[in-house]
Backbone as JSON, one array per atom type, in Angstrom:
{
  "sequence": "XXXXXXXXXXXXXXXXXXXXXXXXXXXXXXXXXXXXXXXXXXXXXXXXXXXXXXXXXXXXXXXXXXXXXXXXXXXXXXXXXXXXXXXXXXXXXXXXXXXXXXXXXXXXXXXXXXXXXXXXXXXXX",
  "N": [[-16.22, -29.53, 0.72], [-16.6, -27.08, -1.7], [-18.54, -27.07, -4.67], [-19.57, -25.24, -6.26], [-20.01, -22.56, -8.64], [-18.83, -19.27, -8.66], [-20.3, -16.43, -9.85], [-20.49, -13.17, -11.11], [-21.67, -9.91, -11.98], [-19.88, -7.08, -12.1], [-18.68, -3.74, -11.22], [-16.48, -1.95, -13.49], [-13.13, -2.58, -12.87], [-10.69, -0.35, -11.42], [-7.73, 0.82, -13.1], [-4.47, -0.42, -12.32], [-2.74, 1.65, -12.33], [-4.23, 3.71, -11.3], [-4.89, 2.91, -8.83], [-3.47, 3.18, -6.39], [-2.37, 5.93, -4.36], [-0.02, 8.45, -3.45], [1.35, 10.25, -0.78], [3.91, 11.99, 0.22], [5.76, 9.76, 2.09], [3.7, 8.1, 2.52], [1.51, 5.66, 1.36], [-1.62, 5.07, -0.12], [-5.0, 3.88, -0.77], [-6.6, 5.01, -3.7], [-9.32, 7.36, -4.3], [-10.91, 6.36, -6.36], [-10.33, 3.62, -6.22], [-11.33, 2.99, -3.65], [-14.06, 3.55, -4.0], [-14.69, 1.65, -5.96], [-14.25, -0.76, -4.5], [-16.18, -0.48, -2.48], [-18.54, -0.49, -4.05], [-18.45, -3.09, -5.13], [-18.71, -4.64, -2.81], [-21.33, -3.86, -2.06], [-22.79, -4.86, -4.25], [-22.5, -7.58, -3.92], [-23.54, -8.36, -1.52], [-25.03, -10.73, 0.53], [-24.55, -12.81, -1.23], [-22.44, -14.33, -0.33], [-22.09, -16.22, 2.54], [-21.91, -14.81, 5.83], [-18.72, -14.42, 7.29], [-17.67, -16.65, 6.01], [-16.18, -18.48, 3.3], [-16.52, -18.65, -0.23], [-15.15, -20.61, -1.64], [-13.17, -23.37, -0.53], [-10.09, -23.29, 1.34], [-8.17, -25.03, 0.35], [-8.82, -25.49, -2.27], [-8.06, -25.38, -5.74], [-8.29, -22.91, -8.21], [-10.06, -21.68, -11.13], [-10.36, -18.78, -13.07], [-12.32, -16.57, -14.98], [-12.4, -13.47, -16.48], [-14.28, -11.01, -17.97], [-14.02, -8.01, -19.53], [-15.91, -5.12, -20.08], [-15.68, -2.32, -21.72], [-16.54, 1.23, -21.99], [-15.85, 2.64, -24.19], [-13.76, 2.79, -27.17], [-11.2, 3.29, -26.48], [-7.79, 2.58, -25.99], [-6.54, 0.18, -23.67], [-4.66, -1.58, -21.19], [-5.47, -4.82, -20.5], [-4.56, -6.38, -18.41], [-3.92, -4.6, -16.4], [-6.16, -4.18, -14.89], [-6.56, -6.2, -13.12], [-5.44, -6.39, -10.47], [-6.96, -4.82, -8.59], [-9.41, -6.15, -8.79], [-8.84, -8.87, -8.08], [-7.98, -8.49, -5.44], [-10.31, -7.42, -4.16], [-12.15, -9.49, -4.47], [-11.03, -11.42, -2.85], [-11.24, -10.07, -0.41], [-14.05, -9.92, -0.03], [-14.67, -12.55, 0.32], [-14.7, -14.59, -1.63], [-12.58, -16.32, -2.14], [-9.84, -17.62, -0.17], [-7.24, -16.72, -0.63], [-5.67, -15.04, -3.31], [-3.71, -16.56, -4.43], [-4.66, -19.06, -4.84], [-5.6, -19.26, -7.37], [-5.1, -20.91, -10.27], [-5.57, -20.88, -12.96], [-6.07, -18.29, -15.02], [-7.97, -16.17, -16.92], [-8.37, -13.44, -19.04], [-10.54, -11.41, -20.81], [-11.26, -9.11, -23.39], [-14.24, -7.6, -23.72], [-17.11, -6.61, -25.72], [-17.64, -3.15, -26.63], [-19.68, -1.21, -24.57], [-22.75, 0.58, -24.47], [-23.04, 2.43, -22.19], [-22.95, 4.46, -19.23], [-20.99, 3.69, -17.4], [-18.4, 1.25, -17.49], [-18.24, -2.37, -17.13], [-17.59, -5.58, -15.58], [-17.61, -9.11, -16.01], [-17.33, -11.76, -13.88], [-16.18, -15.01, -13.35], [-15.65, -17.65, -11.24], [-14.39, -20.82, -10.59], [-13.87, -24.24, -9.48], [-10.79, -25.82, -10.45]],
  "CA": [[-15.62, -28.86, -0.42], [-17.6, -26.42, -2.54], [-18.49, -27.38, -6.1], [-20.31, -24.17, -6.91], [-19.32, -21.53, -9.4], [-19.16, -17.9, -8.29], [-20.41, -15.6, -11.04], [-21.03, -11.86, -10.74], [-21.49, -8.74, -12.83], [-19.31, -6.09, -11.18], [-18.19, -2.53, -11.87], [-15.16, -2.04, -14.12], [-12.08, -2.29, -11.89], [-9.75, 0.71, -11.82], [-6.4, 0.41, -13.52], [-3.48, -0.41, -11.24], [-2.15, 2.99, -12.38], [-5.1, 4.62, -10.55], [-5.3, 2.18, -7.63], [-2.79, 3.74, -5.22], [-1.9, 7.32, -4.37], [1.1, 8.63, -2.53], [1.56, 11.58, -0.2], [5.17, 11.8, 0.94], [6.1, 8.34, 2.15], [2.46, 7.38, 2.81], [0.8, 5.12, 0.2], [-2.99, 4.76, 0.26], [-5.91, 3.61, -1.88], [-7.19, 6.19, -4.32], [-10.78, 7.45, -4.18], [-11.46, 5.45, -7.36], [-10.2, 2.25, -5.69], [-12.26, 2.84, -2.52], [-15.42, 3.5, -4.55], [-14.83, 0.34, -6.59], [-14.37, -1.78, -3.45], [-17.49, -0.3, -1.85], [-19.57, -0.92, -4.99], [-18.42, -4.56, -5.21], [-19.3, -5.14, -1.56], [-22.77, -3.65, -2.13], [-23.37, -5.75, -5.27], [-22.37, -9.0, -3.57], [-24.13, -8.63, -0.2], [-25.96, -11.86, 0.52], [-24.06, -13.92, -2.07], [-21.49, -15.13, 0.43], [-22.48, -16.22, 3.96], [-21.04, -14.04, 6.72], [-17.55, -15.08, 7.88], [-17.34, -17.88, 5.29], [-15.61, -18.3, 1.97], [-17.23, -19.38, -1.27], [-14.32, -21.78, -1.93], [-12.28, -23.81, 0.54], [-8.69, -22.85, 1.28], [-7.36, -26.01, -0.39], [-9.25, -25.61, -3.67], [-7.37, -24.67, -6.81], [-9.38, -22.24, -8.91], [-9.95, -21.1, -12.47], [-11.13, -17.54, -13.12], [-12.45, -15.87, -16.25], [-12.86, -12.09, -16.32], [-14.56, -10.34, -19.23], [-14.11, -6.56, -19.3], [-16.74, -4.43, -21.06], [-15.42, -0.88, -21.62], [-17.57, 2.11, -22.55], [-15.36, 3.26, -25.42], [-12.73, 2.01, -27.86], [-9.89, 3.74, -26.04], [-6.87, 1.49, -25.7], [-6.12, -0.02, -22.28], [-4.06, -2.89, -20.92], [-6.45, -5.58, -19.72], [-3.95, -6.92, -17.19], [-3.86, -3.55, -15.37], [-7.41, -4.16, -14.14], [-6.7, -7.4, -12.3], [-5.03, -6.21, -9.07], [-8.1, -4.37, -7.8], [-10.44, -7.18, -8.8], [-8.39, -10.01, -7.28], [-7.97, -8.08, -4.02], [-11.65, -7.26, -3.59], [-12.79, -10.81, -4.39], [-10.5, -12.03, -1.63], [-11.79, -9.33, 0.72], [-15.47, -10.23, 0.2], [-14.8, -13.94, 0.71], [-14.83, -15.57, -2.7], [-11.52, -17.29, -1.87], [-8.99, -17.22, 0.96], [-6.07, -15.99, -1.12], [-5.66, -15.11, -4.78], [-2.73, -17.54, -4.9], [-5.4, -20.28, -5.16], [-5.97, -19.22, -8.78], [-4.11, -21.54, -11.14], [-5.94, -20.62, -14.35], [-6.64, -16.95, -15.06], [-8.22, -15.74, -18.29], [-8.95, -12.1, -19.12], [-11.05, -11.19, -22.16], [-11.83, -7.79, -23.66], [-15.57, -7.76, -24.3], [-17.58, -5.56, -26.63], [-17.88, -1.82, -26.07], [-21.08, -1.1, -24.14], [-23.31, 1.94, -24.52], [-23.46, 2.77, -20.83], [-22.1, 5.48, -18.6], [-19.85, 3.02, -16.75], [-18.09, -0.11, -17.94], [-18.44, -3.4, -16.12], [-16.91, -6.84, -15.86], [-18.27, -10.34, -15.59], [-16.32, -12.61, -13.25], [-16.6, -16.38, -13.06], [-14.61, -18.4, -10.53], [-14.83, -22.2, -10.37], [-12.76, -25.15, -9.2], [-10.05, -26.32, -11.62]],
  "C": [[-16.74, -28.3, -1.31], [-17.43, -26.83, -3.99], [-19.22, -26.31, -6.9], [-19.4, -23.25, -7.7], [-19.77, -20.18, -8.86], [-19.18, -17.09, -9.57], [-21.06, -14.28, -10.63], [-20.75, -10.84, -11.83], [-21.08, -7.62, -11.89], [-18.9, -4.84, -11.93], [-16.82, -2.77, -12.5], [-14.1, -1.7, -13.08], [-11.19, -1.14, -12.36], [-8.43, 0.11, -12.26], [-5.46, 0.45, -12.32], [-2.78, 0.96, -11.2], [-2.96, 4.0, -11.56], [-5.49, 4.03, -9.2], [-4.71, 2.78, -6.35], [-2.44, 5.2, -5.45], [-0.81, 7.43, -3.32], [1.13, 10.09, -2.07], [2.78, 11.45, 0.69], [5.54, 10.33, 0.91], [4.86, 7.47, 2.41], [1.78, 6.95, 1.5], [-0.59, 4.7, 0.65], [-3.83, 4.48, -0.98], [-6.49, 4.91, -2.4], [-8.7, 6.21, -4.06], [-11.45, 6.47, -5.14], [-11.43, 4.0, -6.86], [-11.18, 2.02, -4.54], [-13.7, 2.74, -3.01], [-15.67, 2.15, -5.21], [-15.05, -0.75, -5.54], [-15.74, -1.69, -2.77], [-18.6, -0.82, -2.76], [-19.61, -2.45, -5.13], [-19.04, -5.17, -3.96], [-20.82, -5.01, -1.62], [-23.44, -4.59, -3.13], [-23.35, -7.22, -4.87], [-22.92, -9.33, -2.18], [-25.14, -9.76, -0.34], [-25.52, -13.02, -0.35], [-23.18, -14.87, -1.27], [-21.88, -15.07, 1.91], [-21.44, -15.49, 4.81], [-19.95, -14.92, 7.33], [-17.23, -16.43, 7.24], [-16.72, -17.5, 3.96], [-16.4, -19.14, 0.99], [-16.49, -20.69, -1.57], [-13.42, -22.09, -0.74], [-10.85, -23.38, 0.27], [-7.84, -23.76, 0.4], [-7.7, -26.08, -1.87], [-8.38, -24.79, -4.61], [-8.46, -24.14, -7.74], [-9.01, -21.79, -10.31], [-10.85, -19.87, -12.5], [-11.14, -17.0, -14.54], [-13.04, -14.5, -15.96], [-13.08, -11.52, -17.71], [-14.82, -8.88, -18.93], [-14.91, -5.92, -20.43], [-16.54, -2.92, -20.9], [-16.54, -0.06, -22.26], [-17.12, 2.8, -23.83], [-14.23, 2.4, -26.0], [-11.31, 2.44, -27.47], [-9.03, 2.55, -25.62], [-6.58, 1.41, -24.2], [-5.55, -1.42, -22.14], [-5.01, -3.68, -20.02], [-5.86, -6.13, -18.43], [-3.86, -5.89, -16.07], [-5.11, -3.51, -14.49], [-7.5, -5.27, -13.1], [-6.4, -7.2, -10.82], [-6.23, -5.84, -8.18], [-9.16, -5.46, -7.7], [-10.06, -8.38, -7.93], [-8.41, -9.69, -5.79], [-9.37, -8.02, -3.43], [-12.39, -8.59, -3.53], [-12.29, -11.6, -3.19], [-11.14, -11.38, -0.4], [-13.25, -9.72, 1.01], [-15.71, -11.71, 0.48], [-15.03, -14.94, -0.4], [-13.8, -16.68, -2.51], [-10.67, -16.76, -0.72], [-7.83, -16.35, 0.5], [-6.04, -16.12, -2.64], [-4.57, -16.04, -5.31], [-3.38, -18.91, -5.15], [-5.72, -20.37, -6.65], [-4.83, -19.77, -9.63], [-4.34, -21.21, -12.61], [-6.68, -19.29, -14.4], [-6.75, -16.49, -16.5], [-8.89, -14.37, -18.25], [-9.3, -11.84, -20.58], [-11.56, -9.76, -22.27], [-13.17, -8.01, -24.37], [-15.9, -6.6, -25.23], [-17.73, -4.24, -25.89], [-19.37, -1.72, -25.75], [-21.5, 0.37, -24.16], [-23.92, 2.27, -23.16], [-22.53, 3.83, -20.31], [-20.84, 4.87, -18.01], [-19.65, 1.64, -17.34], [-18.34, -1.1, -16.81], [-17.61, -4.62, -16.48], [-17.77, -7.99, -15.37], [-17.17, -11.27, -15.1], [-16.93, -13.98, -13.0], [-15.42, -17.11, -12.43], [-15.18, -19.79, -10.26], [-13.63, -23.07, -10.05], [-12.09, -25.59, -10.5], [-10.42, -27.76, -11.87]]
}
């Protein structure tokens, strides 16, 4: 059983409103979502051993996400979670996002950067 904490500084996740696109009856990931997923994979290479998970399947997890936007424009912080939870599962932080029992999302300070970012911390409950 892992007792480690996973902590990472990642790109700002796209809003769920920009996550999927539709063409006719076909639903697919938007360009913004694909770029986000690619960037997260590149930022976390080497953090998680190949074909392993950071946390065991049986572990119950607590996650804190702090979002740092680039401006004061209003946004719903919960709209950013879908993309983030999915990509953390994809890269091997946990087996399934249903392992998360305690989820906290915080709006951080506005940052003077071209792109916003988020800080993610996942640990056992």
